[in-house]
């Protein structure tokens, strides 16, 4: 395919589902308590879009539900770094801090 000034522009059709469909599927796995599948889905998203705050949030939630608090905190902190206004990520991180018995940080995130 030719672009402006006669240069070649690569044309391709994305293979696989869209990122929004993958996010929807990952959230569905969390709701269905299929945390392993959710982790796989969110990880797959992050290989395609490493700046997806929603994928980090979902990954953090899935790990938190499995009891992996330290990993959940890392993922949720990355999500909040990428999207500081995410109320859901902040609430989940507050819950993770609470489970880690760091009540001061939990209170900061809950504000």
PDB file of C-alpha atoms in Angstrom:
ATOM      1  CA  UNK A   1       0.000   0.000   0.000  1.00  0.00           C
ATOM      2  CA  UNK A   2       1.383   3.436  -0.902  1.00  0.00           C
ATOM      3  CA  UNK A   3       1.286   6.275   1.563  1.00  0.00           C
ATOM      4  CA  UNK A   4       1.890   9.949   1.024  1.00  0.00           C
ATOM      5  CA  UNK A   5       4.884  10.811  -1.142  1.00  0.00           C
ATOM      6  CA  UNK A   6       4.879   7.339  -2.688  1.00  0.00           C
ATOM      7  CA  UNK A   7       6.380   5.571   0.332  1.00  0.00           C
ATOM      8  CA  UNK A   8       5.357   2.053   1.167  1.00  0.00           C
ATOM      9  CA  UNK A   9       3.137   1.722   4.215  1.00  0.00           C
ATOM     10  CA  UNK A  10       2.785  -1.745   5.696  1.00  0.00           C
ATOM     11  CA  UNK A  11      -0.768  -2.982   5.601  1.00  0.00           C
ATOM     12  CA  UNK A  12      -1.827  -5.819   7.824  1.00  0.00           C
ATOM     13  CA  UNK A  13      -4.908  -7.204   9.433  1.00  0.00           C
ATOM     14  CA  UNK A  14      -4.524  -7.770  13.170  1.00  0.00           C
ATOM     15  CA  UNK A  15      -4.551 -11.445  14.027  1.00  0.00           C
ATOM     16  CA  UNK A  16      -6.659 -12.557  16.945  1.00  0.00           C
ATOM     17  CA  UNK A  17      -9.255 -10.771  19.017  1.00  0.00           C
ATOM     18  CA  UNK A  18      -9.206  -7.042  19.669  1.00  0.00           C
ATOM     19  CA  UNK A  19      -7.697  -5.778  22.894  1.00  0.00           C
ATOM     20  CA  UNK A  20     -11.094  -4.547  24.079  1.00  0.00           C
ATOM     21  CA  UNK A  21     -12.545  -8.052  23.549  1.00  0.00           C
ATOM     22  CA  UNK A  22      -9.605  -9.544  25.418  1.00  0.00           C
ATOM     23  CA  UNK A  23     -10.148  -7.114  28.326  1.00  0.00           C
ATOM     24  CA  UNK A  24     -13.815  -8.049  28.379  1.00  0.00           C
ATOM     25  CA  UNK A  25     -12.910 -11.746  28.419  1.00  0.00           C
ATOM     26  CA  UNK A  26     -10.351 -11.244  31.194  1.00  0.00           C
ATOM     27  CA  UNK A  27     -12.872  -9.369  33.343  1.00  0.00           C
ATOM     28  CA  UNK A  28     -15.377 -12.151  32.675  1.00  0.00           C
ATOM     29  CA  UNK A  29     -12.891 -14.738  33.900  1.00  0.00           C
ATOM     30  CA  UNK A  30     -12.369 -12.760  37.107  1.00  0.00           C
ATOM     31  CA  UNK A  31     -16.128 -12.545  37.673  1.00  0.00           C
ATOM     32  CA  UNK A  32     -16.409 -16.301  37.040  1.00  0.00           C
ATOM     33  CA  UNK A  33     -13.566 -16.887  39.515  1.00  0.00           C
ATOM     34  CA  UNK A  34     -11.410 -18.434  36.810  1.00  0.00           C
ATOM     35  CA  UNK A  35      -8.329 -16.559  37.935  1.00  0.00           C
ATOM     36  CA  UNK A  36      -5.767 -18.616  36.028  1.00  0.00           C
ATOM     37  CA  UNK A  37      -7.556 -17.922  32.743  1.00  0.00           C
ATOM     38  CA  UNK A  38      -7.870 -14.248  33.704  1.00  0.00           C
ATOM     39  CA  UNK A  39      -4.129 -14.024  34.388  1.00  0.00           C
ATOM     40  CA  UNK A  40      -3.385 -15.664  31.030  1.00  0.00           C
ATOM     41  CA  UNK A  41      -5.717 -13.245  29.216  1.00  0.00           C
ATOM     42  CA  UNK A  42      -4.358 -10.105  30.879  1.00  0.00           C
ATOM     43  CA  UNK A  43      -0.776 -11.280  30.328  1.00  0.00           C
ATOM     44  CA  UNK A  44      -1.546 -11.803  26.636  1.00  0.00           C
ATOM     45  CA  UNK A  45      -2.920  -8.257  26.460  1.00  0.00           C
ATOM     46  CA  UNK A  46       0.241  -6.875  28.034  1.00  0.00           C
ATOM     47  CA  UNK A  47       2.414  -8.615  25.439  1.00  0.00           C
ATOM     48  CA  UNK A  48       0.492  -6.663  22.776  1.00  0.00           C
ATOM     49  CA  UNK A  49       0.044  -3.422  24.738  1.00  0.00           C
ATOM     50  CA  UNK A  50       2.472  -3.066  27.660  1.00  0.00           C
ATOM     51  CA  UNK A  51       0.877   0.259  28.656  1.00  0.00           C
ATOM     52  CA  UNK A  52      -2.638  -1.105  29.253  1.00  0.00           C
ATOM     53  CA  UNK A  53      -3.676   0.178  32.664  1.00  0.00           C
ATOM     54  CA  UNK A  54      -6.832  -1.938  32.484  1.00  0.00           C
ATOM     55  CA  UNK A  55      -4.832  -5.118  31.900  1.00  0.00           C
ATOM     56  CA  UNK A  56      -2.568  -4.380  34.871  1.00  0.00           C
ATOM     57  CA  UNK A  57      -5.673  -3.678  36.982  1.00  0.00           C
ATOM     58  CA  UNK A  58      -7.261  -6.968  35.951  1.00  0.00           C
ATOM     59  CA  UNK A  59      -4.021  -8.841  36.508  1.00  0.00           C
ATOM     60  CA  UNK A  60      -3.734  -7.308  39.969  1.00  0.00           C
ATOM     61  CA  UNK A  61      -7.309  -8.239  40.814  1.00  0.00           C
ATOM     62  CA  UNK A  62      -6.830 -11.843  39.693  1.00  0.00           C
ATOM     63  CA  UNK A  63      -3.621 -12.213  41.711  1.00  0.00           C
ATOM     64  CA  UNK A  64      -5.269 -10.595  44.733  1.00  0.00           C
ATOM     65  CA  UNK A  65      -8.164 -13.051  44.560  1.00  0.00           C
ATOM     66  CA  UNK A  66      -5.633 -15.898  44.503  1.00  0.00           C
ATOM     67  CA  UNK A  67      -3.938 -14.518  47.614  1.00  0.00           C
ATOM     68  CA  UNK A  68      -0.766 -13.360  45.849  1.00  0.00           C
ATOM     69  CA  UNK A  69      -0.777  -9.955  47.523  1.00  0.00           C
ATOM     70  CA  UNK A  70       2.785  -8.879  46.626  1.00  0.00           C
ATOM     71  CA  UNK A  71       2.304  -9.591  42.920  1.00  0.00           C
ATOM     72  CA  UNK A  72      -1.124  -7.939  43.022  1.00  0.00           C
ATOM     73  CA  UNK A  73       0.366  -4.806  44.582  1.00  0.00           C
ATOM     74  CA  UNK A  74       2.970  -4.580  41.811  1.00  0.00           C
ATOM     75  CA  UNK A  75       0.370  -4.918  39.052  1.00  0.00           C
ATOM     76  CA  UNK A  76      -2.071  -2.500  40.695  1.00  0.00           C
ATOM     77  CA  UNK A  77       0.655   0.078  41.303  1.00  0.00           C
ATOM     78  CA  UNK A  78       1.622  -0.124  37.617  1.00  0.00           C
ATOM     79  CA  UNK A  79      -2.037   0.327  36.657  1.00  0.00           C
ATOM     80  CA  UNK A  80      -2.329   3.411  38.863  1.00  0.00           C
ATOM     81  CA  UNK A  81       0.928   4.815  37.472  1.00  0.00           C
ATOM     82  CA  UNK A  82      -0.492   4.518  33.964  1.00  0.00           C
ATOM     83  CA  UNK A  83      -3.989   5.740  34.900  1.00  0.00           C
ATOM     84  CA  UNK A  84      -3.956   7.644  38.220  1.00  0.00           C
ATOM     85  CA  UNK A  85      -7.699   8.372  38.115  1.00  0.00           C
ATOM     86  CA  UNK A  86      -8.713   4.682  38.173  1.00  0.00           C
ATOM     87  CA  UNK A  87     -10.974   4.372  41.206  1.00  0.00           C
ATOM     88  CA  UNK A  88     -11.234   0.601  40.783  1.00  0.00           C
ATOM     89  CA  UNK A  89      -7.455   0.117  40.787  1.00  0.00           C
ATOM     90  CA  UNK A  90      -7.098   2.363  43.843  1.00  0.00           C
ATOM     91  CA  UNK A  91      -9.814   0.456  45.712  1.00  0.00           C
ATOM     92  CA  UNK A  92      -8.243  -2.879  44.826  1.00  0.00           C
ATOM     93  CA  UNK A  93      -4.820  -1.664  45.919  1.00  0.00           C
ATOM     94  CA  UNK A  94      -6.309  -0.412  49.199  1.00  0.00           C
ATOM     95  CA  UNK A  95      -7.717  -3.899  49.732  1.00  0.00           C
ATOM     96  CA  UNK A  96      -4.317  -5.426  48.933  1.00  0.00           C
ATOM     97  CA  UNK A  97      -2.557  -3.085  51.371  1.00  0.00           C
ATOM     98  CA  UNK A  98      -5.136  -4.049  53.991  1.00  0.00           C
ATOM     99  CA  UNK A  99      -4.451  -7.752  53.397  1.00  0.00           C
ATOM    100  CA  UNK A 100      -0.719  -6.999  53.687  1.00  0.00           C
ATOM    101  CA  UNK A 101      -1.548  -5.331  57.027  1.00  0.00           C
ATOM    102  CA  UNK A 102      -0.227  -1.971  55.832  1.00  0.00           C
ATOM    103  CA  UNK A 103      -3.222  -0.038  57.089  1.00  0.00           C
ATOM    104  CA  UNK A 104      -1.706   3.413  56.572  1.00  0.00           C
ATOM    105  CA  UNK A 105      -1.223   2.847  52.840  1.00  0.00           C
ATOM    106  CA  UNK A 106      -4.642   1.204  52.632  1.00  0.00           C
ATOM    107  CA  UNK A 107      -6.201   4.327  54.133  1.00  0.00           C
ATOM    108  CA  UNK A 108      -4.317   6.579  51.686  1.00  0.00           C
ATOM    109  CA  UNK A 109      -5.618   4.642  48.679  1.00  0.00           C
ATOM    110  CA  UNK A 110      -9.145   4.482  50.107  1.00  0.00           C
ATOM    111  CA  UNK A 111      -9.403   8.289  50.390  1.00  0.00           C
TER     112      UNK A 111
END
